[in-house]
């Protein structure tokens, strides 16, 4: 089994004003983006080419938006990448770059 192209744990995932999980997981593997709960249940998934990732202009640096199957999710990652060897989710900017790279849209 191949290593995931991107993995983030401890991610707060929300939909509109509703929080779905406080310690979720975001994975990009085999050309597919998955949003998972802290228990590993799938919230949503789609081919990475169909996902739009962006940075909301009005939010903190640790937030990213992901449009998956017509649903907009708010992801709260980290403002900065954690130090090497330290736990924690990567930065929102790194997530956006990973989606673009996996979809072949540059990065």
mmCIF file of N, CA and C in Angstrom:
data_model
loop_
_atom_site.group_PDB
_atom_site.id
_atom_site.type_symbol
_atom_site.label_atom_id
_atom_site.label_comp_id
_atom_site.label_asym_id
_atom_site.label_seq_id
_atom_site.Cartn_x
_atom_site.Cartn_y
_atom_site.Cartn_z
ATOM 1 N N UNK A 1 0.837 -1.173 0.000
ATOM 2 C CA UNK A 1 0.000 0.000 0.000
ATOM 3 C C UNK A 1 0.885 1.241 0.000
ATOM 4 N N UNK A 2 0.572 2.188 -0.863
ATOM 5 C CA UNK A 2 1.381 3.386 -1.006
ATOM 6 C C UNK A 2 1.139 4.342 0.159
ATOM 7 N N UNK A 3 2.155 5.149 0.443
ATOM 8 C CA UNK A 3 2.025 6.170 1.477
ATOM 9 C C UNK A 3 1.066 7.263 1.004
ATOM 10 N N UNK A 4 0.266 7.828 1.909
ATOM 11 C CA UNK A 4 -0.602 8.929 1.519
ATOM 12 C C UNK A 4 0.225 10.138 1.091
ATOM 13 N N UNK A 5 -0.287 10.888 0.134
ATOM 14 C CA UNK A 5 0.408 12.080 -0.339
ATOM 15 C C UNK A 5 0.304 13.200 0.683
ATOM 16 N N UNK A 6 -0.754 13.200 1.477
ATOM 17 C CA UNK A 6 -0.955 14.211 2.509
ATOM 18 C C UNK A 6 -1.812 13.611 3.613
ATOM 19 N N UNK A 7 -1.415 13.823 4.849
ATOM 20 C CA UNK A 7 -2.202 13.382 5.995
ATOM 21 C C UNK A 7 -2.134 14.458 7.067
ATOM 22 N N UNK A 8 -3.276 14.792 7.612
ATOM 23 C CA UNK A 8 -3.338 15.730 8.729
ATOM 24 C C UNK A 8 -4.303 15.170 9.761
ATOM 25 N N UNK A 9 -3.865 15.082 10.995
ATOM 26 C CA UNK A 9 -4.725 14.627 12.080
ATOM 27 C C UNK A 9 -4.961 15.796 13.035
ATOM 28 N N UNK A 10 -5.971 15.675 13.869
ATOM 29 C CA UNK A 10 -6.283 16.751 14.808
ATOM 30 C C UNK A 10 -6.891 17.955 14.126
ATOM 31 N N UNK A 11 -7.590 17.723 13.014
ATOM 32 C CA UNK A 11 -8.171 18.807 12.223
ATOM 33 C C UNK A 11 -9.621 19.029 12.654
ATOM 34 N N UNK A 12 -9.980 20.263 12.881
ATOM 35 C CA UNK A 12 -11.370 20.616 13.173
ATOM 36 C C UNK A 12 -12.082 20.781 11.835
ATOM 37 N N UNK A 13 -13.143 19.999 11.622
ATOM 38 C CA UNK A 13 -13.882 20.012 10.365
ATOM 39 C C UNK A 13 -15.299 20.493 10.644
ATOM 40 N N UNK A 14 -15.727 21.484 9.889
ATOM 41 C CA UNK A 14 -17.065 22.029 10.068
ATOM 42 C C UNK A 14 -17.771 22.207 8.744
ATOM 43 N N UNK A 15 -19.092 22.309 8.828
ATOM 44 C CA UNK A 15 -19.922 22.525 7.642
ATOM 45 C C UNK A 15 -20.885 23.651 8.000
ATOM 46 N N UNK A 16 -20.768 24.767 7.299
ATOM 47 C CA UNK A 16 -21.504 25.988 7.632
ATOM 48 C C UNK A 16 -21.169 26.371 9.064
ATOM 49 N N UNK A 17 -22.142 26.516 9.921
ATOM 50 C CA UNK A 17 -21.879 26.893 11.310
ATOM 51 C C UNK A 17 -21.783 25.692 12.236
ATOM 52 N N UNK A 18 -21.906 24.493 11.692
ATOM 53 C CA UNK A 18 -21.918 23.274 12.494
ATOM 54 C C UNK A 18 -20.554 22.601 12.498
ATOM 55 N N UNK A 19 -20.063 22.286 13.678
ATOM 56 C CA UNK A 19 -18.808 21.557 13.796
ATOM 57 C C UNK A 19 -19.091 20.065 13.696
ATOM 58 N N UNK A 20 -18.393 19.389 12.781
ATOM 59 C CA UNK A 20 -18.596 17.951 12.599
ATOM 60 C C UNK A 20 -17.653 17.128 13.474
ATOM 61 N N UNK A 21 -16.418 17.589 13.624
ATOM 62 C CA UNK A 21 -15.451 16.901 14.485
ATOM 63 C C UNK A 21 -14.362 17.879 14.900
ATOM 64 N N UNK A 22 -13.831 17.679 16.094
ATOM 65 C CA UNK A 22 -12.755 18.530 16.593
ATOM 66 C C UNK A 22 -11.379 17.929 16.351
ATOM 67 N N UNK A 23 -11.324 16.654 16.111
ATOM 68 C CA UNK A 23 -10.031 15.988 15.935
ATOM 69 C C UNK A 23 -10.090 15.055 14.735
ATOM 70 N N UNK A 24 -10.551 15.583 13.623
ATOM 71 C CA UNK A 24 -10.705 14.774 12.419
ATOM 72 C C UNK A 24 -9.398 14.560 11.686
ATOM 73 N N UNK A 25 -9.533 13.940 10.530
ATOM 74 C CA UNK A 25 -8.362 13.608 9.723
ATOM 75 C C UNK A 25 -8.652 13.957 8.270
ATOM 76 N N UNK A 26 -7.643 14.486 7.597
ATOM 77 C CA UNK A 26 -7.714 14.794 6.170
ATOM 78 C C UNK A 26 -6.622 13.988 5.499
ATOM 79 N N UNK A 27 -6.998 13.240 4.454
ATOM 80 C CA UNK A 27 -6.031 12.407 3.728
ATOM 81 C C UNK A 27 -6.182 12.609 2.232
ATOM 82 N N UNK A 28 -5.052 12.639 1.557
ATOM 83 C CA UNK A 28 -5.024 12.575 0.097
ATOM 84 C C UNK A 28 -4.221 11.336 -0.236
ATOM 85 N N UNK A 29 -4.893 10.376 -0.859
ATOM 86 C CA UNK A 29 -4.258 9.097 -1.168
ATOM 87 C C UNK A 29 -4.858 8.545 -2.449
ATOM 88 N N UNK A 30 -4.004 8.090 -3.350
ATOM 89 C CA UNK A 30 -4.432 7.493 -4.622
ATOM 90 C C UNK A 30 -5.382 8.410 -5.388
ATOM 91 N N UNK A 31 -5.085 9.714 -5.396
ATOM 92 C CA UNK A 31 -5.895 10.651 -6.161
ATOM 93 C C UNK A 31 -7.255 10.956 -5.563
ATOM 94 N N UNK A 32 -7.429 10.697 -4.288
ATOM 95 C CA UNK A 32 -8.724 10.893 -3.630
ATOM 96 C C UNK A 32 -8.528 11.644 -2.308
ATOM 97 N N UNK A 33 -9.376 12.627 -2.050
ATOM 98 C CA UNK A 33 -9.372 13.349 -0.783
ATOM 99 C C UNK A 33 -10.430 12.745 0.121
ATOM 100 N N UNK A 34 -10.066 12.480 1.373
ATOM 101 C CA UNK A 34 -11.005 11.936 2.359
ATOM 102 C C UNK A 34 -11.029 12.840 3.576
ATOM 103 N N UNK A 35 -12.232 13.118 4.072
ATOM 104 C CA UNK A 35 -12.422 13.801 5.345
ATOM 105 C C UNK A 35 -12.981 12.762 6.307
ATOM 106 N N UNK A 36 -12.286 12.536 7.421
ATOM 107 C CA UNK A 36 -12.656 11.485 8.358
ATOM 108 C C UNK A 36 -12.884 12.054 9.753
ATOM 109 N N UNK A 37 -13.747 11.401 10.527
ATOM 110 C CA UNK A 37 -13.945 11.779 11.925
ATOM 111 C C UNK A 37 -12.765 11.285 12.746
ATOM 112 N N UNK A 38 -12.767 11.614 14.019
ATOM 113 C CA UNK A 38 -11.689 11.158 14.899
ATOM 114 C C UNK A 38 -11.717 9.642 15.075
ATOM 115 N N UNK A 39 -12.863 9.016 14.798
ATOM 116 C CA UNK A 39 -12.983 7.561 14.900
ATOM 117 C C UNK A 39 -12.687 6.847 13.584
ATOM 118 N N UNK A 40 -12.405 7.622 12.528
ATOM 119 C CA UNK A 40 -12.084 7.035 11.242
ATOM 120 C C UNK A 40 -13.266 6.861 10.309
ATOM 121 N N UNK A 41 -14.461 7.290 10.722
ATOM 122 C CA UNK A 41 -15.631 7.220 9.839
ATOM 123 C C UNK A 41 -15.531 8.316 8.785
ATOM 124 N N UNK A 42 -15.951 7.997 7.593
ATOM 125 C CA UNK A 42 -15.851 8.956 6.509
ATOM 126 C C UNK A 42 -16.954 10.005 6.584
ATOM 127 N N UNK A 43 -16.552 11.262 6.531
ATOM 128 C CA UNK A 43 -17.499 12.369 6.454
ATOM 129 C C UNK A 43 -17.846 12.601 4.987
ATOM 130 N N UNK A 44 -16.814 12.668 4.149
ATOM 131 C CA UNK A 44 -17.001 12.880 2.712
ATOM 132 C C UNK A 44 -15.700 12.535 2.009
ATOM 133 N N UNK A 45 -15.789 12.224 0.717
ATOM 134 C CA UNK A 45 -14.595 11.986 -0.085
ATOM 135 C C UNK A 45 -14.932 12.242 -1.547
ATOM 136 N N UNK A 46 -13.897 12.525 -2.324
ATOM 137 C CA UNK A 46 -14.074 12.793 -3.751
ATOM 138 C C UNK A 46 -12.718 12.688 -4.438
ATOM 139 N N UNK A 47 -12.725 12.461 -5.760
ATOM 140 C CA UNK A 47 -11.465 12.528 -6.500
ATOM 141 C C UNK A 47 -10.868 13.927 -6.340
ATOM 142 N N UNK A 48 -9.579 13.991 -6.169
ATOM 143 C CA UNK A 48 -8.936 15.270 -5.867
ATOM 144 C C UNK A 48 -9.114 16.287 -6.996
ATOM 145 N N UNK A 49 -9.314 15.828 -8.237
ATOM 146 C CA UNK A 49 -9.546 16.751 -9.349
ATOM 147 C C UNK A 49 -10.878 17.494 -9.193
ATOM 148 N N UNK A 50 -11.815 16.913 -8.458
ATOM 149 C CA UNK A 50 -13.125 17.530 -8.267
ATOM 150 C C UNK A 50 -13.194 18.388 -7.003
ATOM 151 N N UNK A 51 -12.098 18.443 -6.250
ATOM 152 C CA UNK A 51 -12.065 19.201 -4.988
ATOM 153 C C UNK A 51 -11.465 20.575 -5.250
ATOM 154 N N UNK A 52 -12.084 21.585 -4.654
ATOM 155 C CA UNK A 52 -11.530 22.935 -4.725
ATOM 156 C C UNK A 52 -11.098 23.346 -3.326
ATOM 157 N N UNK A 53 -9.835 23.632 -3.159
ATOM 158 C CA UNK A 53 -9.303 24.065 -1.862
ATOM 159 C C UNK A 53 -8.882 25.518 -1.976
ATOM 160 N N UNK A 54 -9.233 26.299 -0.956
ATOM 161 C CA UNK A 54 -8.892 27.710 -0.990
ATOM 162 C C UNK A 54 -8.709 28.237 0.422
ATOM 163 N N UNK A 55 -8.279 29.468 0.493
ATOM 164 C CA UNK A 55 -8.064 30.149 1.759
ATOM 165 C C UNK A 55 -9.113 31.239 1.874
ATOM 166 N N UNK A 56 -9.945 31.217 2.924
ATOM 167 C CA UNK A 56 -10.921 32.297 3.070
ATOM 168 C C UNK A 56 -10.209 33.600 3.411
ATOM 169 N N UNK A 57 -10.574 34.667 2.765
ATOM 170 C CA UNK A 57 -9.884 35.939 2.968
ATOM 171 C C UNK A 57 -10.222 36.573 4.309
ATOM 172 N N UNK A 58 -11.307 36.154 4.923
ATOM 173 C CA UNK A 58 -11.785 36.789 6.143
ATOM 174 C C UNK A 58 -11.424 36.013 7.410
ATOM 175 N N UNK A 59 -10.731 34.904 7.287
ATOM 176 C CA UNK A 59 -10.493 34.017 8.435
ATOM 177 C C UNK A 59 -9.030 34.036 8.856
ATOM 178 N N UNK A 60 -8.754 33.397 9.975
ATOM 179 C CA UNK A 60 -7.390 33.265 10.479
ATOM 180 C C UNK A 60 -6.549 32.442 9.516
ATOM 181 N N UNK A 61 -5.240 32.528 9.694
ATOM 182 C CA UNK A 61 -4.296 31.818 8.838
ATOM 183 C C UNK A 61 -4.394 30.302 8.948
ATOM 184 N N UNK A 62 -5.040 29.793 9.997
ATOM 185 C CA UNK A 62 -5.099 28.350 10.191
ATOM 186 C C UNK A 62 -6.309 27.711 9.519
ATOM 187 N N UNK A 63 -7.079 28.467 8.769
ATOM 188 C CA UNK A 63 -8.302 27.949 8.155
ATOM 189 C C UNK A 63 -8.141 27.750 6.655
ATOM 190 N N UNK A 64 -8.807 26.700 6.172
ATOM 191 C CA UNK A 64 -8.874 26.425 4.735
ATOM 192 C C UNK A 64 -10.297 26.004 4.415
ATOM 193 N N UNK A 65 -10.692 26.216 3.179
ATOM 194 C CA UNK A 65 -12.000 25.767 2.700
ATOM 195 C C UNK A 65 -11.775 24.636 1.715
ATOM 196 N N UNK A 66 -12.640 23.640 1.768
ATOM 197 C CA UNK A 66 -12.588 22.539 0.809
ATOM 198 C C UNK A 66 -14.003 22.299 0.298
ATOM 199 N N UNK A 67 -14.191 22.466 -1.006
ATOM 200 C CA UNK A 67 -15.468 22.154 -1.645
ATOM 201 C C UNK A 67 -15.391 20.721 -2.146
ATOM 202 N N UNK A 68 -16.173 19.847 -1.514
ATOM 203 C CA UNK A 68 -16.167 18.416 -1.825
ATOM 204 C C UNK A 68 -17.586 18.006 -2.161
ATOM 205 N N UNK A 69 -17.808 17.514 -3.372
ATOM 206 C CA UNK A 69 -19.136 17.067 -3.813
ATOM 207 C C UNK A 69 -20.205 18.135 -3.605
ATOM 208 N N UNK A 70 -19.856 19.382 -3.863
ATOM 209 C CA UNK A 70 -20.827 20.465 -3.742
ATOM 210 C C UNK A 70 -21.046 20.964 -2.325
ATOM 211 N N UNK A 71 -20.341 20.426 -1.359
ATOM 212 C CA UNK A 71 -20.463 20.850 0.032
ATOM 213 C C UNK A 71 -19.189 21.564 0.445
ATOM 214 N N UNK A 72 -19.332 22.721 1.070
ATOM 215 C CA UNK A 72 -18.164 23.480 1.528
ATOM 216 C C UNK A 72 -17.871 23.141 2.983
ATOM 217 N N UNK A 73 -16.661 22.691 3.228
ATOM 218 C CA UNK A 73 -16.199 22.359 4.570
ATOM 219 C C UNK A 73 -15.145 23.373 5.001
ATOM 220 N N UNK A 74 -15.180 23.738 6.263
ATOM 221 C CA UNK A 74 -14.160 24.589 6.856
ATOM 222 C C UNK A 74 -13.205 23.693 7.627
ATOM 223 N N UNK A 75 -11.932 23.803 7.320
ATOM 224 C CA UNK A 75 -10.909 22.991 7.981
ATOM 225 C C UNK A 75 -10.015 23.915 8.801
ATOM 226 N N UNK A 76 -9.840 23.602 10.067
ATOM 227 C CA UNK A 76 -8.934 24.359 10.919
ATOM 228 C C UNK A 76 -7.716 23.494 11.162
ATOM 229 N N UNK A 77 -6.625 23.861 10.530
ATOM 230 C CA UNK A 77 -5.383 23.099 10.651
ATOM 231 C C UNK A 77 -4.464 23.839 11.615
ATOM 232 N N UNK A 78 -3.304 24.227 11.184
ATOM 233 C CA UNK A 78 -2.364 24.998 11.987
ATOM 234 C C UNK A 78 -1.990 26.243 11.220
ATOM 235 N N UNK A 79 -1.616 27.261 11.956
ATOM 236 C CA UNK A 79 -1.142 28.478 11.302
ATOM 237 C C UNK A 79 0.233 28.240 10.690
ATOM 238 N N UNK A 80 1.045 27.444 11.373
ATOM 239 C CA UNK A 80 2.389 27.116 10.902
ATOM 240 C C UNK A 80 2.578 25.611 10.966
ATOM 241 N N UNK A 81 3.461 25.087 10.122
ATOM 242 C CA UNK A 81 3.787 23.665 10.180
ATOM 243 C C UNK A 81 4.444 23.368 11.526
ATOM 244 N N UNK A 82 4.132 22.198 12.125
ATOM 245 C CA UNK A 82 4.788 21.859 13.397
ATOM 246 C C UNK A 82 6.278 21.607 13.186
ATOM 247 N N UNK A 83 7.042 21.764 14.251
ATOM 248 C CA UNK A 83 8.480 21.507 14.176
ATOM 249 C C UNK A 83 8.706 20.035 13.845
ATOM 250 N N UNK A 84 9.806 19.715 13.181
ATOM 251 C CA UNK A 84 10.089 18.311 12.855
ATOM 252 C C UNK A 84 10.062 17.441 14.112
ATOM 253 N N UNK A 85 9.347 16.341 14.036
ATOM 254 C CA UNK A 85 9.239 15.424 15.150
ATOM 255 C C UNK A 85 8.159 15.778 16.153
ATOM 256 N N UNK A 86 7.516 16.921 15.981
ATOM 257 C CA UNK A 86 6.451 17.350 16.898
ATOM 258 C C UNK A 86 5.091 16.993 16.304
ATOM 259 N N UNK A 87 4.136 16.570 17.146
ATOM 260 C CA UNK A 87 2.803 16.241 16.642
ATOM 261 C C UNK A 87 2.013 17.494 16.298
ATOM 262 N N UNK A 88 0.986 17.314 15.510
ATOM 263 C CA UNK A 88 0.097 18.424 15.165
ATOM 264 C C UNK A 88 -0.156 18.484 13.684
ATOM 265 N N UNK A 89 -1.261 19.092 13.317
ATOM 266 C CA UNK A 89 -1.596 19.174 11.895
ATOM 267 C C UNK A 89 -0.685 20.149 11.158
ATOM 268 N N UNK A 90 -0.478 19.914 9.876
ATOM 269 C CA UNK A 90 0.311 20.848 9.076
ATOM 270 C C UNK A 90 -0.484 22.139 8.856
ATOM 271 N N UNK A 91 0.136 23.092 8.218
ATOM 272 C CA UNK A 91 -0.518 24.374 7.994
ATOM 273 C C UNK A 91 -1.595 24.270 6.920
ATOM 274 N N UNK A 92 -2.527 25.209 6.960
ATOM 275 C CA UNK A 92 -3.600 25.272 5.962
ATOM 276 C C UNK A 92 -3.005 25.487 4.567
ATOM 277 N N UNK A 93 -1.964 26.278 4.499
ATOM 278 C CA UNK A 93 -1.328 26.549 3.204
ATOM 279 C C UNK A 93 -0.769 25.273 2.595
ATOM 280 N N UNK A 94 -0.177 24.412 3.431
ATOM 281 C CA UNK A 94 0.369 23.142 2.935
ATOM 282 C C UNK A 94 -0.737 22.228 2.421
ATOM 283 N N UNK A 95 -1.901 22.235 3.069
ATOM 284 C CA UNK A 95 -3.044 21.450 2.600
ATOM 285 C C UNK A 95 -3.479 21.918 1.210
ATOM 286 N N UNK A 96 -3.613 23.221 1.030
ATOM 287 C CA UNK A 96 -4.037 23.773 -0.260
ATOM 288 C C UNK A 96 -3.028 23.409 -1.353
ATOM 289 N N UNK A 97 -1.745 23.525 -1.051
ATOM 290 C CA UNK A 97 -0.706 23.148 -2.015
ATOM 291 C C UNK A 97 -0.774 21.661 -2.358
ATOM 292 N N UNK A 98 -1.041 20.816 -1.364
ATOM 293 C CA UNK A 98 -1.119 19.369 -1.597
ATOM 294 C C UNK A 98 -2.291 19.011 -2.505
ATOM 295 N N UNK A 99 -3.436 19.676 -2.322
ATOM 296 C CA UNK A 99 -4.601 19.423 -3.190
ATOM 297 C C UNK A 99 -4.286 19.833 -4.614
ATOM 298 N N UNK A 100 -3.705 20.994 -4.785
ATOM 299 C CA UNK A 100 -3.369 21.471 -6.135
ATOM 300 C C UNK A 100 -2.345 20.585 -6.819
ATOM 301 N N UNK A 101 -1.348 20.137 -6.059
ATOM 302 C CA UNK A 101 -0.314 19.271 -6.632
ATOM 303 C C UNK A 101 -0.909 17.908 -7.021
ATOM 304 N N UNK A 102 -1.727 17.328 -6.154
ATOM 305 C CA UNK A 102 -2.321 16.019 -6.435
ATOM 306 C C UNK A 102 -3.277 16.084 -7.616
ATOM 307 N N UNK A 103 -3.924 17.230 -7.808
ATOM 308 C CA UNK A 103 -4.860 17.395 -8.923
ATOM 309 C C UNK A 103 -4.141 17.775 -10.208
ATOM 310 N N UNK A 104 -2.841 18.026 -10.134
ATOM 311 C CA UNK A 104 -2.086 18.394 -11.320
ATOM 312 C C UNK A 104 -2.274 19.836 -11.725
ATOM 313 N N UNK A 105 -2.638 20.694 -10.766
ATOM 314 C CA UNK A 105 -2.850 22.115 -11.056
ATOM 315 C C UNK A 105 -1.688 22.965 -10.594
ATOM 316 N N UNK A 106 -0.521 22.385 -10.512
ATOM 317 C CA UNK A 106 0.646 23.138 -10.053
ATOM 318 C C UNK A 106 0.798 23.045 -8.555
ATOM 319 N N UNK A 107 1.784 23.676 -8.022
ATOM 320 C CA UNK A 107 1.925 23.614 -6.587
ATOM 321 C C UNK A 107 3.223 23.996 -6.185
#
